[in-house]
CSV table of C-alpha atoms in Angstrom, one decimal:
chain,number,residue,atom,x,y,z
Z,1,UNK,CA,26.3,36.9,52.4
Z,2,UNK,CA,28.0,33.5,52.7
Z,3,UNK,CA,26.0,30.4,53.3
Z,4,UNK,CA,27.4,27.3,55.0
Z,5,UNK,CA,26.6,24.0,53.5
Z,6,UNK,CA,26.1,20.6,55.0
Z,7,UNK,CA,29.0,18.5,56.2
Z,8,UNK,CA,28.0,15.6,54.0
Z,9,UNK,CA,27.6,17.7,50.8
Z,10,UNK,CA,30.7,19.8,51.4
Z,11,UNK,CA,32.9,16.9,50.4
Z,12,UNK,CA,31.4,16.7,47.0
Z,13,UNK,CA,31.2,20.4,46.2
Z,14,UNK,CA,34.4,21.8,47.7
Z,15,UNK,CA,36.7,19.9,45.3
Z,16,UNK,CA,37.8,17.1,47.6
Z,17,UNK,CA,37.9,14.5,44.9
Z,18,UNK,CA,40.8,12.2,45.5
Z,19,UNK,CA,43.5,12.1,42.9
Z,20,UNK,CA,44.6,8.7,41.5
Z,21,UNK,CA,47.8,9.0,43.5
Z,22,UNK,CA,46.0,9.6,46.8
Z,23,UNK,CA,43.7,6.7,46.1
Z,24,UNK,CA,46.6,4.4,45.4
Z,25,UNK,CA,48.4,5.5,48.5
Z,26,UNK,CA,45.3,4.9,50.6
Z,27,UNK,CA,44.7,1.5,49.2
Z,28,UNK,CA,48.3,0.4,49.4
Z,29,UNK,CA,48.8,1.4,53.0
Z,30,UNK,CA,46.7,-1.6,54.2
Z,31,UNK,CA,49.2,-4.1,52.8
Z,32,UNK,CA,48.1,-7.3,51.1
Z,33,UNK,CA,44.4,-8.0,50.6
Z,34,UNK,CA,44.6,-10.5,53.5
Z,35,UNK,CA,45.7,-7.7,55.9
Z,36,UNK,CA,43.2,-5.0,54.9
Z,37,UNK,CA,40.8,-4.0,57.6
Z,38,UNK,CA,42.8,-6.0,60.2
Z,39,UNK,CA,44.0,-3.2,62.5
Z,40,UNK,CA,44.7,-4.4,66.0
Z,41,UNK,CA,41.7,-4.1,68.4
Z,42,UNK,CA,42.2,-2.3,71.7
Z,43,UNK,CA,43.2,-4.7,74.4
Z,44,UNK,CA,40.4,-5.6,76.8
Z,45,UNK,CA,40.1,-3.2,79.7
Z,46,UNK,CA,36.4,-2.9,80.4
Z,47,UNK,CA,33.5,-1.2,78.6
Z,48,UNK,CA,34.9,2.2,79.4
Z,49,UNK,CA,38.5,1.7,78.4
Z,50,UNK,CA,41.3,3.4,80.3
Z,51,UNK,CA,41.5,7.0,81.7
Z,52,UNK,CA,45.0,7.3,83.0
Z,53,UNK,CA,46.1,10.8,81.9
Z,54,UNK,CA,47.3,9.9,78.4
Z,55,UNK,CA,47.4,12.5,75.7
Z,56,UNK,CA,45.4,11.5,72.6
Z,57,UNK,CA,45.5,13.0,69.1
Z,58,UNK,CA,42.3,13.4,67.1
Z,59,UNK,CA,41.9,14.6,63.6
Z,60,UNK,CA,38.7,15.9,62.0
Z,61,UNK,CA,37.5,17.9,59.0
Z,62,UNK,CA,36.9,21.6,59.2
Z,63,UNK,CA,33.1,21.3,58.6
Z,64,UNK,CA,32.8,19.4,61.9
Z,65,UNK,CA,34.8,21.9,64.0
Z,66,UNK,CA,31.8,23.0,66.1
Z,67,UNK,CA,30.8,19.5,67.2
Z,68,UNK,CA,34.4,18.3,67.5
Z,69,UNK,CA,35.5,21.1,69.7
Z,70,UNK,CA,32.4,20.8,71.9
Z,71,UNK,CA,33.0,17.1,72.4
Z,72,UNK,CA,36.7,17.5,73.1
Z,73,UNK,CA,36.3,20.3,75.5
Z,74,UNK,CA,33.6,18.5,77.5
Z,75,UNK,CA,35.7,15.3,77.6
Z,76,UNK,CA,38.9,17.1,78.6
Z,77,UNK,CA,37.1,18.9,81.4
Z,78,UNK,CA,35.9,15.6,82.9
Z,79,UNK,CA,38.7,13.1,82.3
Z,80,UNK,CA,42.4,12.6,83.1
Z,81,UNK,CA,43.0,11.7,79.5
Z,82,UNK,CA,43.4,14.8,77.3
Z,83,UNK,CA,42.5,14.9,73.6
Z,84,UNK,CA,44.5,17.2,71.4
Z,85,UNK,CA,42.2,18.2,68.5
Z,86,UNK,CA,43.5,19.0,65.0
Z,87,UNK,CA,41.1,20.6,62.6
Z,88,UNK,CA,42.1,19.9,59.0
Z,89,UNK,CA,40.9,22.0,56.0
Z,90,UNK,CA,38.3,20.0,54.1
Z,91,UNK,CA,40.1,20.0,50.8
Z,92,UNK,CA,43.3,18.7,52.5
Z,93,UNK,CA,41.8,16.0,54.6
Z,94,UNK,CA,42.0,12.9,52.4
Z,95,UNK,CA,45.5,13.6,51.3
Z,96,UNK,CA,46.6,14.2,54.9
Z,97,UNK,CA,45.1,10.9,56.0
Z,98,UNK,CA,46.6,9.1,53.1
Z,99,UNK,CA,50.1,10.4,53.7
Z,100,UNK,CA,49.9,9.6,57.4
Z,101,UNK,CA,48.6,6.1,56.8
Z,102,UNK,CA,51.4,5.3,54.4
Z,103,UNK,CA,54.0,6.5,56.8
Z,104,UNK,CA,52.5,4.9,59.9
Z,105,UNK,CA,51.7,8.3,61.5
Z,106,UNK,CA,47.9,8.3,61.9
Z,107,UNK,CA,46.6,10.0,65.1
Z,108,UNK,CA,45.1,7.9,67.8
Z,109,UNK,CA,41.6,8.8,66.6
Z,110,UNK,CA,40.3,10.2,63.3
Z,111,UNK,CA,37.0,10.9,61.8
Z,112,UNK,CA,36.1,10.2,58.2
Z,113,UNK,CA,33.2,11.2,55.9
Z,114,UNK,CA,30.9,8.2,56.1
Z,115,UNK,CA,31.0,7.5,52.4
Z,116,UNK,CA,34.8,7.1,52.6
Z,117,UNK,CA,34.6,4.8,55.6
Z,118,UNK,CA,34.1,1.6,53.6
Z,119,UNK,CA,37.3,2.3,51.6
Z,120,UNK,CA,39.4,3.2,54.7
Z,121,UNK,CA,38.1,0.2,56.7
Z,122,UNK,CA,39.0,-2.1,53.8
Z,123,UNK,CA,42.4,-0.5,53.5
Z,124,UNK,CA,43.1,-1.2,57.2
Z,125,UNK,CA,43.3,2.3,58.5
Z,126,UNK,CA,41.1,1.6,61.6
Z,127,UNK,CA,41.5,-0.8,64.5
Z,128,UNK,CA,38.9,-3.5,65.0
Z,129,UNK,CA,36.3,-2.3,67.5
Z,130,UNK,CA,33.9,-5.2,67.2
Z,131,UNK,CA,34.2,-6.6,70.7
Z,132,UNK,CA,34.3,-3.1,72.3
Z,133,UNK,CA,31.2,-2.0,70.6
Z,134,UNK,CA,29.4,-5.2,71.4
Z,135,UNK,CA,30.1,-4.7,75.1
Z,136,UNK,CA,28.3,-1.4,75.2
Z,137,UNK,CA,24.9,-1.9,76.9
Z,138,UNK,CA,23.2,0.2,74.3
Z,139,UNK,CA,25.0,-1.4,71.3
Z,140,UNK,CA,21.8,-2.2,69.5
Z,141,UNK,CA,20.6,1.4,69.8
Z,142,UNK,CA,23.6,2.9,67.9
Z,143,UNK,CA,22.7,4.2,64.5
Z,144,UNK,CA,22.8,1.1,62.3
Z,145,UNK,CA,23.5,3.0,59.0
Z,146,UNK,CA,26.8,4.3,60.3
Z,147,UNK,CA,27.8,1.0,61.9
Z,148,UNK,CA,27.0,-0.8,58.7
Z,149,UNK,CA,29.1,1.6,56.7
Z,150,UNK,CA,32.0,0.9,59.0
Z,151,UNK,CA,31.7,-2.9,58.9
Z,152,UNK,CA,34.1,-4.9,56.7
Z,153,UNK,CA,34.2,-8.7,56.6
Z,154,UNK,CA,31.9,-8.8,59.7
Z,155,UNK,CA,34.2,-6.6,61.8
Z,156,UNK,CA,33.2,-3.1,63.0
Z,157,UNK,CA,35.7,-0.3,62.7
Z,158,UNK,CA,33.9,3.0,63.5
Z,159,UNK,CA,31.2,4.6,65.6
Z,160,UNK,CA,29.0,7.6,64.5
Z,161,UNK,CA,30.8,10.9,65.2
Z,162,UNK,CA,28.4,13.5,63.8
Z,163,UNK,CA,25.2,12.7,61.9
Z,164,UNK,CA,24.1,14.9,59.0
Z,165,UNK,CA,20.7,14.1,57.7
Z,166,UNK,CA,18.6,15.1,54.7
Z,167,UNK,CA,15.0,16.2,55.4
Z,168,UNK,CA,12.3,18.2,53.7
Z,169,UNK,CA,12.1,22.0,54.5
Z,170,UNK,CA,9.3,24.3,53.6
Z,171,UNK,CA,8.7,28.0,54.0
Z,172,UNK,CA,5.6,28.4,56.1
Z,173,UNK,CA,4.9,32.0,55.0
Z,174,UNK,CA,5.0,31.1,51.3
Z,175,UNK,CA,2.7,28.1,52.0
Z,176,UNK,CA,0.2,30.4,53.7
Z,177,UNK,CA,0.3,32.8,50.8
Z,178,UNK,CA,-0.2,30.0,48.4
Z,179,UNK,CA,-3.3,28.7,50.2
Z,180,UNK,CA,-1.5,25.7,51.6
Z,181,UNK,CA,-1.6,24.6,55.3
Z,182,UNK,CA,1.7,26.1,56.7
Z,183,UNK,CA,1.9,23.3,59.3
Z,184,UNK,CA,1.7,20.4,56.8
Z,185,UNK,CA,4.6,19.5,54.5
Z,186,UNK,CA,4.5,16.9,51.7
Z,187,UNK,CA,3.9,13.2,52.6
Z,188,UNK,CA,4.3,11.8,49.0
Z,189,UNK,CA,6.3,12.8,46.0
Z,190,UNK,CA,3.0,14.0,44.3
Z,191,UNK,CA,2.3,16.3,47.3
Z,192,UNK,CA,5.8,17.6,47.1
Z,193,UNK,CA,5.3,18.5,43.4
Z,194,UNK,CA,1.8,20.0,43.9
Z,195,UNK,CA,3.0,22.2,46.8
Z,196,UNK,CA,6.0,23.4,44.9
Z,197,UNK,CA,3.8,24.3,42.0
Z,198,UNK,CA,1.3,26.1,44.2
Z,199,UNK,CA,4.1,28.4,45.5
Z,200,UNK,CA,5.3,28.9,41.9
Z,201,UNK,CA,1.8,30.1,41.0
Z,202,UNK,CA,2.2,33.0,43.4
Z,203,UNK,CA,4.2,34.6,40.6
Z,204,UNK,CA,6.3,36.5,43.1
Z,205,UNK,CA,9.5,38.0,41.7
Z,206,UNK,CA,12.5,35.9,42.6
Z,207,UNK,CA,10.4,33.3,44.3
Z,208,UNK,CA,10.3,29.7,43.1
Z,209,UNK,CA,8.6,26.5,44.1
Z,210,UNK,CA,11.7,24.4,44.7
Z,211,UNK,CA,15.5,24.1,44.1
Z,212,UNK,CA,18.1,21.4,43.8
Z,213,UNK,CA,21.8,21.2,43.1
Z,214,UNK,CA,21.3,20.5,39.4
Z,215,UNK,CA,25.0,19.9,38.6
Z,216,UNK,CA,26.0,18.5,42.0
Z,217,UNK,CA,26.3,14.7,42.4
Z,218,UNK,CA,26.6,14.8,46.2
Z,219,UNK,CA,23.5,17.0,46.5
Z,220,UNK,CA,21.6,14.4,44.4
Z,221,UNK,CA,22.5,11.4,46.4
Z,222,UNK,CA,21.9,13.2,49.7
Z,223,UNK,CA,18.4,14.3,48.8
Z,224,UNK,CA,17.1,12.0,46.0
Z,225,UNK,CA,18.3,8.5,47.2
Z,226,UNK,CA,16.0,8.8,50.3
Z,227,UNK,CA,13.0,9.2,47.9
Z,228,UNK,CA,13.8,5.8,46.5
Z,229,UNK,CA,14.4,4.2,49.9
Z,230,UNK,CA,11.2,5.7,51.3
Z,231,UNK,CA,9.4,3.9,48.4
Z,232,UNK,CA,10.8,0.6,49.5
Z,233,UNK,CA,13.4,0.2,46.8
Z,234,UNK,CA,17.2,0.3,46.7
Z,235,UNK,CA,19.7,2.5,44.7
Z,236,UNK,CA,22.4,-0.3,44.5
Z,237,UNK,CA,22.8,-4.0,45.1
Z,238,UNK,CA,24.1,-4.9,48.6
Z,239,UNK,CA,27.7,-5.2,47.4
Z,240,UNK,CA,27.6,-1.7,45.9
Z,241,UNK,CA,28.7,-2.9,42.5
Z,242,UNK,CA,25.5,-2.5,40.5
Z,243,UNK,CA,23.3,0.6,40.1
Z,244,UNK,CA,19.6,0.1,40.4
Z,245,UNK,CA,18.8,3.7,39.6
Z,246,UNK,CA,16.5,2.7,36.7
Z,247,UNK,CA,14.0,1.1,39.0
Z,248,UNK,CA,10.3,2.0,39.3
Z,249,UNK,CA,10.6,4.4,42.2
Z,250,UNK,CA,13.7,6.1,40.7
Z,251,UNK,CA,11.8,6.7,37.5
Z,252,UNK,CA,9.0,8.3,39.5
Z,253,UNK,CA,11.6,10.6,41.2
Z,254,UNK,CA,12.9,11.7,37.9
Z,255,UNK,CA,9.4,12.2,36.5
Z,256,UNK,CA,8.5,14.4,39.4
Z,257,UNK,CA,11.5,16.6,39.0
Z,258,UNK,CA,11.1,16.7,35.2
Z,259,UNK,CA,7.5,17.8,35.6
Z,260,UNK,CA,8.5,20.5,38.1
Z,261,UNK,CA,11.1,21.8,35.6
Z,262,UNK,CA,8.4,21.8,32.8
Z,263,UNK,CA,6.1,23.7,35.1
Z,264,UNK,CA,8.8,26.3,35.7
Z,265,UNK,CA,8.8,25.5,39.4
Z,266,UNK,CA,12.5,24.8,39.7
Z,267,UNK,CA,14.6,28.0,40.2
Z,268,UNK,CA,16.6,28.8,37.1
Z,269,UNK,CA,19.9,28.8,39.1
Z,270,UNK,CA,19.5,25.1,39.9
Z,271,UNK,CA,20.6,23.9,36.5
Z,272,UNK,CA,24.3,24.9,36.8
Z,273,UNK,CA,24.6,24.8,40.6
Z,274,UNK,CA,27.5,22.6,41.6
Z,275,UNK,CA,26.5,22.8,45.2
Z,276,UNK,CA,28.3,25.9,46.3
Z,277,UNK,CA,25.1,27.9,46.8
Z,278,UNK,CA,22.3,25.2,46.7
Z,279,UNK,CA,20.9,26.1,50.1
Z,280,UNK,CA,21.2,29.9,49.7
Z,281,UNK,CA,17.9,30.6,48.0
Z,282,UNK,CA,15.8,28.9,50.7
Z,283,UNK,CA,17.7,30.7,53.4
Z,284,UNK,CA,16.8,34.0,51.6
Z,285,UNK,CA,13.1,33.1,51.7
Z,286,UNK,CA,12.9,32.6,48.0
Z,287,UNK,CA,12.0,28.8,47.8
Z,288,UNK,CA,8.7,27.1,48.8
Z,289,UNK,CA,9.9,23.6,49.5
Z,290,UNK,CA,13.0,21.5,49.0
Z,291,UNK,CA,15.1,18.6,50.4
Z,292,UNK,CA,17.6,20.1,52.8
Z,293,UNK,CA,20.4,19.4,55.3
Z,294,UNK,CA,19.0,19.1,58.8
Z,295,UNK,CA,22.1,20.6,60.3
Z,296,UNK,CA,21.2,23.9,58.8
Z,297,UNK,CA,17.9,24.3,60.6
Z,298,UNK,CA,19.3,26.8,63.1
Z,299,UNK,CA,20.7,28.9,60.2
Z,300,UNK,CA,17.5,28.8,58.1
Z,301,UNK,CA,15.5,29.6,61.2
Z,302,UNK,CA,17.1,33.0,61.4
Z,303,UNK,CA,15.5,34.2,58.2
Z,304,UNK,CA,12.6,31.8,57.4
Z,305,UNK,CA,9.7,30.2,59.3
Z,306,UNK,CA,10.7,26.6,58.6
Z,307,UNK,CA,8.6,23.5,58.5
Z,308,UNK,CA,10.4,20.1,58.6
Z,309,UNK,CA,9.4,16.6,57.7
Z,310,UNK,CA,11.1,13.4,56.5
Z,311,UNK,CA,11.7,13.0,52.8
Z,312,UNK,CA,8.8,11.0,51.4
Z,313,UNK,CA,8.6,8.3,48.8
Z,314,UNK,CA,6.3,7.8,45.8
Z,315,UNK,CA,3.3,6.7,48.0
Z,316,UNK,CA,4.5,7.9,51.4
Z,317,UNK,CA,7.1,6.4,53.6
Z,318,UNK,CA,10.0,8.3,55.1
Z,319,UNK,CA,13.7,8.2,54.8
Z,320,UNK,CA,16.9,10.2,55.1
Z,321,UNK,CA,20.5,9.9,53.9
Z,322,UNK,CA,22.4,9.3,57.1
Z,323,UNK,CA,25.5,11.3,56.3
Z,324,UNK,CA,28.1,12.9,58.4
Z,325,UNK,CA,31.3,11.3,59.8
Z,326,UNK,CA,32.3,8.1,61.5
Z,327,UNK,CA,35.2,7.9,63.9
Z,328,UNK,CA,37.5,5.2,64.9
Z,329,UNK,CA,40.8,4.3,66.5
Z,330,UNK,CA,43.6,4.3,64.0
Z,331,UNK,CA,45.8,1.3,63.1
Z,332,UNK,CA,48.8,3.3,64.3
Z,333,UNK,CA,47.6,4.1,67.8
Z,334,UNK,CA,49.5,2.7,70.8
Z,335,UNK,CA,46.8,3.9,73.1
Z,336,UNK,CA,43.8,1.9,72.0
Z,337,UNK,CA,42.1,1.6,75.4
Z,338,UNK,CA,42.6,5.3,76.1
Z,339,UNK,CA,41.2,6.1,72.7
Z,340,UNK,CA,38.3,3.8,73.4
Z,341,UNK,CA,37.6,5.7,76.6
Z,342,UNK,CA,36.9,8.8,74.5
Z,343,UNK,CA,34.7,6.9,72.1
Z,344,UNK,CA,32.7,5.2,74.9
Z,345,UNK,CA,32.1,8.5,76.6
Z,346,UNK,CA,31.2,10.1,73.3
Z,347,UNK,CA,28.4,7.5,72.8
Z,348,UNK,CA,27.2,7.9,76.4
Z,349,UNK,CA,24.2,10.1,77.3
Z,350,UNK,CA,26.6,12.8,78.5
Z,351,UNK,CA,28.3,12.9,75.1
Z,352,UNK,CA,25.2,12.5,72.9
Z,353,UNK,CA,22.7,14.6,74.8
Z,354,UNK,CA,24.7,17.0,77.0
Z,355,UNK,CA,27.0,17.9,74.2
Z,356,UNK,CA,25.7,17.0,70.7
Z,357,UNK,CA,22.0,17.5,71.3
Z,358,UNK,CA,22.8,20.7,73.2
Z,359,UNK,CA,24.5,22.0,70.1
Z,360,UNK,CA,21.6,21.2,67.8
Z,361,UNK,CA,23.2,18.0,66.4
Z,362,UNK,CA,21.2,14.8,66.0
Z,363,UNK,CA,22.0,12.0,68.5
Z,364,UNK,CA,23.3,8.7,67.2
Z,365,UNK,CA,21.4,6.5,69.6
Z,366,UNK,CA,17.7,5.6,69.1
Z,367,UNK,CA,17.1,5.5,72.8
Z,368,UNK,CA,18.1,9.1,73.2
Z,369,UNK,CA,16.1,10.7,70.4
Z,370,UNK,CA,13.7,12.1,73.0
Z,371,UNK,CA,15.7,14.3,75.2
Z,372,UNK,CA,15.6,17.7,77.0
Z,373,UNK,CA,16.7,19.5,73.9
Z,374,UNK,CA,14.5,17.8,71.3
Z,375,UNK,CA,11.5,18.3,73.6
Z,376,UNK,CA,11.8,22.0,73.0
Z,377,UNK,CA,11.4,21.7,69.3
Z,378,UNK,CA,9.2,19.0,67.6
Z,379,UNK,CA,11.2,19.5,64.4
Z,380,UNK,CA,14.4,18.4,66.1
Z,381,UNK,CA,12.6,15.4,67.6
Z,382,UNK,CA,11.4,14.5,64.1
Z,383,UNK,CA,14.9,14.7,62.7
Z,384,UNK,CA,16.2,12.4,65.5
Z,385,UNK,CA,13.4,9.9,64.8
Z,386,UNK,CA,13.9,9.8,61.1
Z,387,UNK,CA,17.6,9.1,61.7
Z,388,UNK,CA,16.6,5.9,63.5
Z,389,UNK,CA,14.2,4.8,60.8
Z,390,UNK,CA,15.2,1.5,59.2
Z,391,UNK,CA,14.6,3.1,55.8
Z,392,UNK,CA,17.2,5.7,56.5
Z,393,UNK,CA,20.6,4.6,55.1
Z,394,UNK,CA,24.2,5.2,54.1
Z,395,UNK,CA,24.8,3.8,50.6
Z,396,UNK,CA,28.0,1.7,50.7
Z,397,UNK,CA,30.2,1.3,47.7
Z,398,UNK,CA,34.0,1.2,47.3
Z,399,UNK,CA,33.8,3.4,44.2
Z,400,UNK,CA,31.1,5.7,45.5
Z,401,UNK,CA,33.1,8.9,44.9
Z,402,UNK,CA,33.8,8.2,41.3
Z,403,UNK,CA,30.3,6.9,40.5
Z,404,UNK,CA,28.3,9.6,42.2
Z,405,UNK,CA,30.1,12.6,43.7
Z,406,UNK,CA,32.9,13.4,41.3
Z,407,UNK,CA,32.2,16.4,38.9
Z,408,UNK,CA,30.8,15.0,35.7
Z,409,UNK,CA,30.1,11.6,37.2
Z,410,UNK,CA,27.8,9.2,35.4
Z,411,UNK,CA,25.2,9.9,38.1
Z,412,UNK,CA,25.3,13.6,37.3
Z,413,UNK,CA,24.8,12.8,33.7
Z,414,UNK,CA,21.9,10.5,34.5
Z,415,UNK,CA,19.8,12.9,36.5
Z,416,UNK,CA,20.5,15.9,34.3
Z,417,UNK,CA,19.3,13.9,31.3
Z,418,UNK,CA,16.2,13.0,33.2
Z,419,UNK,CA,15.4,16.5,34.5
Z,420,UNK,CA,16.6,18.6,31.6
Z,421,UNK,CA,16.5,16.1,28.7
Z,422,UNK,CA,14.0,13.7,27.4
Z,423,UNK,CA,15.1,10.8,29.7
Z,424,UNK,CA,15.5,8.4,26.8
Z,425,UNK,CA,18.9,7.0,27.8
Z,426,UNK,CA,18.1,6.0,31.4
Z,427,UNK,CA,19.2,2.3,31.0
Z,428,UNK,CA,22.4,3.4,29.3
Z,429,UNK,CA,23.2,6.0,31.9
Z,430,UNK,CA,22.4,3.6,34.7
Z,431,UNK,CA,24.8,1.0,33.1
Z,432,UNK,CA,27.5,3.7,33.0
Z,433,UNK,CA,27.2,4.0,36.8
Z,434,UNK,CA,27.4,0.2,37.2
Z,435,UNK,CA,30.5,0.2,35.1
Z,436,UNK,CA,32.2,2.6,37.5
Z,437,UNK,CA,30.9,0.9,40.6
Z,438,UNK,CA,32.3,-2.4,39.4
Z,439,UNK,CA,35.8,-1.2,38.7
Z,440,UNK,CA,38.6,-3.0,40.6
């Protein structure tokens, strides 16, 4: 059986690491430093833009096909403008965008994995949407983490396209068998550890307390960074040039997972999992509790009675990695106001609730978290609420890919040494991350 994986994590584990040539091309396409991030803003034409029957081109990655098609079909059915959607294989997306940017052939609209957005905004691939976004009556309700990731030199370049959030899943049947309350998940790291060990003590063949992508950098940032944020600490400095992953809360995160490993509560397959199958064991009913992509709730529900809660910190708190994709108008578009018409509609209640929420996708506006669809499932409502939590974030760093997501990254070395080793080299491993983050 094939198991789908989250849109956020797929980037890291499907081999989409950018080659040096591609990175050079992307960076160079913005021109001189003074021109980077200075794409022309759509000319003023009202908060809704222009709907005059124009044809618009939109590119997105294959993992977002479901949501992208739903949005485009609904927009095309209700507007004179018509959006032509191109779905690009995930492994080819960065190279395709880089080549088009270099030749001036970017589509009118394109989505980008949110951890790439800072690079592409700095490189000048997007048009400036600052004034258009500010004019929206609900501008202060749009997911702040995504807006911040798409802000460069005080200008805003993207809106949230699709949110992909990390939360804590637990198997209600295994909890009941282990003598745990099947309706109460962990609210602290200590409770997470205790509940995982309780399931492990069932000694059921093939069943383990927890699981993680033990050789997957993207899996680690998606599920472990929120544990630090929920504890009131940061993983990097605001500039994204210094790693803080040797802080007090981070040490407690590593200690928790090291103790779970020592107790035999982490499934053996975790150690070498590069992310390709890291959600499979839970979906097969073999894992008690683990951090998990919220987008996979409908899939997991088919085989497991799933409990959902926010990822907790050392002493409580709640956070999530606000992943997914942002979307903007390209620097090459000659139809800026028509493209804005699509984006404005996408952020409206019709786009957010009638399309995204209806397709089991989290809304990107805090004033729409309680809607017709979330009311049917308290777990969905919780996911929407945690997305709007100030402690829920997108880590922003120009060299994020190299420092964290790339195979064999210094982040992978750090957490593997902490979980499977003696943890003696934490400061040295943390400094190795800082070195990569600070590269020019």
